Amino acid sequence: MTDRSFPPALEAAGIIGTWQTDVAAGRSILDDGAAALMAGDAGLAGKPLTLDVALGRIHPDDRDWVFAQIRRARRAGGPFAAEFRVYGPDGVRWVLNQGRLPEEGAGGLGYGTYIDTTHRHRDPAEGPDAERRDWLEVAADHCIAAREAIDRSGKPFLRLLIDALLLEIGRILVRRRSH
């Protein structure tokens, strides 16, 4: 599991590396790319690692919630996905960790992939249309996406809050256009 040579299409898709996890043993094995970025040492590739070592470069602000999500996924089994920040050699990068784990006690291995998603988190102000952008409209777009996610969560109080925010953004946009 230490071969780092991905086909060009996978490299272009941002694949950093792969992992496999023995849930019962609480150990993960990373390939070269995953070990280099996530653990900070490509020499750890192919070796059974604790979660603390395997995710040694995770951003401190993301560490607790990611580890909690991984522990829940290890107990329940099934698909797993989390996007978080890591410290890489060239600064902070965003990584999507996606895979599938066996249910705790079921035996077997879980498998997954780390994908670089840093490009999705870059400041839109760096793009060619930055000066023409209405940042309040950008915020409204993000709020609409958040509202859709909140609707799926079934949390009525959060729905009320996001609706209030959308209403206020809409009022400001309408006032701006009418003057």
C-alpha positions as a Python dict, from the first residue, in 0.01 Angstrom:
ca = {
    (1, 'M'): (0, 0, 0),
    (2, 'T'): (292, 237, -40),
    (3, 'D'): (285, 286, -417),
    (4, 'R'): (240, 659, -488),
    (5, 'S'): (204, 638, -863),
    (6, 'F'): (-155, 731, -945),
    (7, 'P'): (-287, 752, -1301),
    (8, 'P'): (-290, 1112, -1434),
    (9, 'A'): (-669, 1139, -1396),
    (10, 'L'): (-647, 1066, -1022),
    (11, 'E'): (-357, 1308, -978),
    (12, 'A'): (-563, 1576, -1157),
    (13, 'A'): (-857, 1501, -925),
    (14, 'G'): (-642, 1592, -626),
    (15, 'I'): (-583, 1245, -485),
    (16, 'I'): (-320, 1277, -212),
    (17, 'G'): (-312, 918, -99),
    (18, 'T'): (-501, 626, 43),
    (19, 'W'): (-556, 464, 381),
    (20, 'Q'): (-673, 136, 523),
    (21, 'T'): (-786, 91, 881),
    (22, 'D'): (-809, -210, 1106),
    (23, 'V'): (-1089, -86, 1332),
    (24, 'A'): (-1044, -365, 1590),
    (25, 'A'): (-673, -290, 1628),
    (26, 'G'): (-723, 87, 1609),
    (27, 'R'): (-447, 119, 1349),
    (28, 'S'): (-431, 276, 1005),
    (29, 'I'): (-189, 215, 722),
    (30, 'L'): (-118, 503, 486),
    (31, 'D'): (44, 503, 143),
    (32, 'D'): (341, 732, 66),
    (33, 'G'): (137, 1039, -26),
    (34, 'A'): (-97, 1010, 270),
    (35, 'A'): (188, 943, 515),
    (36, 'A'): (386, 1241, 384),
    (37, 'L'): (101, 1490, 418),
    (38, 'M'): (-114, 1353, 699),
    (39, 'A'): (156, 1212, 930),
    (40, 'G'): (439, 1435, 810),
    (41, 'D'): (669, 1147, 721),
    (42, 'A'): (653, 937, 403),
    (43, 'G'): (875, 685, 583),
    (44, 'L'): (571, 585, 791),
    (45, 'A'): (395, 451, 480),
    (46, 'G'): (290, 89, 513),
    (47, 'K'): (327, 84, 893),
    (48, 'P'): (34, 44, 1133),
    (49, 'L'): (-21, 386, 1292),
    (50, 'T'): (-241, 515, 1572),
    (51, 'L'): (-493, 782, 1478),
    (52, 'D'): (-281, 1046, 1656),
    (53, 'V'): (18, 965, 1434),
    (54, 'A'): (-179, 902, 1113),
    (55, 'L'): (-345, 1244, 1147),
    (56, 'G'): (-53, 1418, 1312),
    (57, 'R'): (-68, 1725, 1088),
    (58, 'I'): (-437, 1798, 1126),
    (59, 'H'): (-511, 2161, 1213),
    (60, 'P'): (-563, 2208, 1589),
    (61, 'D'): (-900, 2379, 1534),
    (62, 'D'): (-1028, 2075, 1342),
    (63, 'R'): (-867, 1797, 1546),
    (64, 'D'): (-1135, 1737, 1813),
    (65, 'W'): (-1437, 1726, 1584),
    (66, 'V'): (-1260, 1514, 1321),
    (67, 'F'): (-1140, 1260, 1578),
    (68, 'A'): (-1490, 1244, 1730),
    (69, 'Q'): (-1641, 1184, 1387),
    (70, 'I'): (-1387, 910, 1313),
    (71, 'R'): (-1458, 739, 1646),
    (72, 'R'): (-1834, 745, 1570),
    (73, 'A'): (-1774, 606, 1221),
    (74, 'R'): (-1551, 331, 1358),
    (75, 'R'): (-1829, 224, 1597),
    (76, 'A'): (-2114, 235, 1345),
    (77, 'G'): (-1936, 137, 1023),
    (78, 'G'): (-2041, 249, 678),
    (79, 'P'): (-1940, 546, 463),
    (80, 'F'): (-1726, 819, 612),
    (81, 'A'): (-1646, 1169, 489),
    (82, 'A'): (-1489, 1469, 659),
    (83, 'E'): (-1322, 1779, 517),
    (84, 'F'): (-1063, 1950, 733),
    (85, 'R'): (-738, 2144, 732),
    (86, 'V'): (-387, 2004, 762),
    (87, 'Y'): (-47, 2167, 786),
    (88, 'G'): (151, 2075, 476),
    (89, 'P'): (502, 2169, 373),
    (90, 'D'): (358, 2461, 174),
    (91, 'G'): (112, 2586, 438),
    (92, 'V'): (-243, 2495, 530),
    (93, 'R'): (-427, 2267, 289),
    (94, 'W'): (-785, 2143, 290),
    (95, 'V'): (-833, 1768, 268),
    (96, 'L'): (-1140, 1555, 211),
    (97, 'N'): (-1109, 1219, 387),
    (98, 'Q'): (-1355, 979, 232),
    (99, 'G'): (-1397, 606, 268),
    (100, 'R'): (-1589, 318, 422),
    (101, 'L'): (-1538, 141, 754),
    (102, 'P'): (-1663, -195, 880),
    (103, 'E'): (-1888, -190, 1184),
    (104, 'E'): (-1698, -227, 1511),
    (105, 'G'): (-1674, -595, 1597),
    (106, 'A'): (-1744, -706, 1240),
    (107, 'G'): (-1378, -751, 1156),
    (108, 'G'): (-1220, -657, 831),
    (109, 'L'): (-1058, -342, 705),
    (110, 'G'): (-1184, 1, 613),
    (111, 'Y'): (-1049, 179, 306),
    (112, 'G'): (-1042, 537, 192),
    (113, 'T'): (-876, 825, 19),
    (114, 'Y'): (-745, 1170, 99),
    (115, 'I'): (-829, 1433, -163),
    (116, 'D'): (-684, 1784, -177),
    (117, 'T'): (-973, 2035, -187),
    (118, 'T'): (-769, 2348, -116),
    (119, 'H'): (-876, 2506, -445),
    (120, 'R'): (-1239, 2513, -323),
    (121, 'H'): (-1141, 2722, -22),
    (122, 'R'): (-935, 2990, -189),
    (123, 'D'): (-1052, 3346, -149),
    (124, 'P'): (-1276, 3434, -445),
    (125, 'A'): (-1119, 3780, -428),
    (126, 'E'): (-816, 3628, -600),
    (127, 'G'): (-1013, 3547, -916),
    (128, 'P'): (-1039, 3757, -1233),
    (129, 'D'): (-1396, 3878, -1158),
    (130, 'A'): (-1322, 3983, -799),
    (131, 'E'): (-1369, 4356, -854),
    (132, 'R'): (-1710, 4309, -1018),
    (133, 'R'): (-1843, 4074, -747),
    (134, 'D'): (-2115, 4180, -508),
    (135, 'W'): (-1997, 4013, -191),
    (136, 'L'): (-2337, 4033, -28),
    (137, 'E'): (-2479, 3832, -319),
    (138, 'V'): (-2199, 3579, -267),
    (139, 'A'): (-2299, 3560, 101),
    (140, 'A'): (-2663, 3511, -1),
    (141, 'D'): (-2564, 3220, -228),
    (142, 'H'): (-2374, 3057, 59),
    (143, 'C'): (-2667, 3112, 295),
    (144, 'I'): (-2904, 2947, 47),
    (145, 'A'): (-2675, 2644, 33),
    (146, 'A'): (-2658, 2642, 414),
    (147, 'R'): (-3039, 2663, 433),
    (148, 'E'): (-3075, 2357, 212),
    (149, 'A'): (-2838, 2163, 439),
    (150, 'I'): (-3018, 2286, 752),
    (151, 'D'): (-3353, 2178, 602),
    (152, 'R'): (-3213, 1825, 571),
    (153, 'S'): (-3091, 1834, 932),
    (154, 'G'): (-3444, 1884, 1066),
    (155, 'K'): (-3337, 2156, 1312),
    (156, 'P'): (-3618, 2416, 1322),
    (157, 'F'): (-3427, 2673, 1531),
    (158, 'L'): (-3133, 2671, 1288),
    (159, 'R'): (-3385, 2709, 1003),
    (160, 'L'): (-3529, 3015, 1177),
    (161, 'L'): (-3182, 3170, 1216),
    (162, 'I'): (-3076, 3113, 855),
    (163, 'D'): (-3412, 3245, 731),
    (164, 'A'): (-3363, 3562, 939),
    (165, 'L'): (-3015, 3609, 793),
    (166, 'L'): (-3143, 3556, 437),
    (167, 'L'): (-3427, 3800, 497),
    (168, 'E'): (-3188, 4072, 617),
    (169, 'I'): (-2946, 4016, 329),
    (170, 'G'): (-3241, 4035, 88),
    (171, 'R'): (-3360, 4362, 242),
    (172, 'I'): (-3017, 4520, 205),
    (173, 'L'): (-2986, 4406, -157),
    (174, 'V'): (-3333, 4542, -243),
    (175, 'R'): (-3257, 4878, -75),
    (176, 'R'): (-2932, 4905, -267),
    (177, 'R'): (-3103, 4843, -598),
    (178, 'S'): (-3388, 5085, -533),
    (179, 'H'): (-3154, 5380, -460),
}
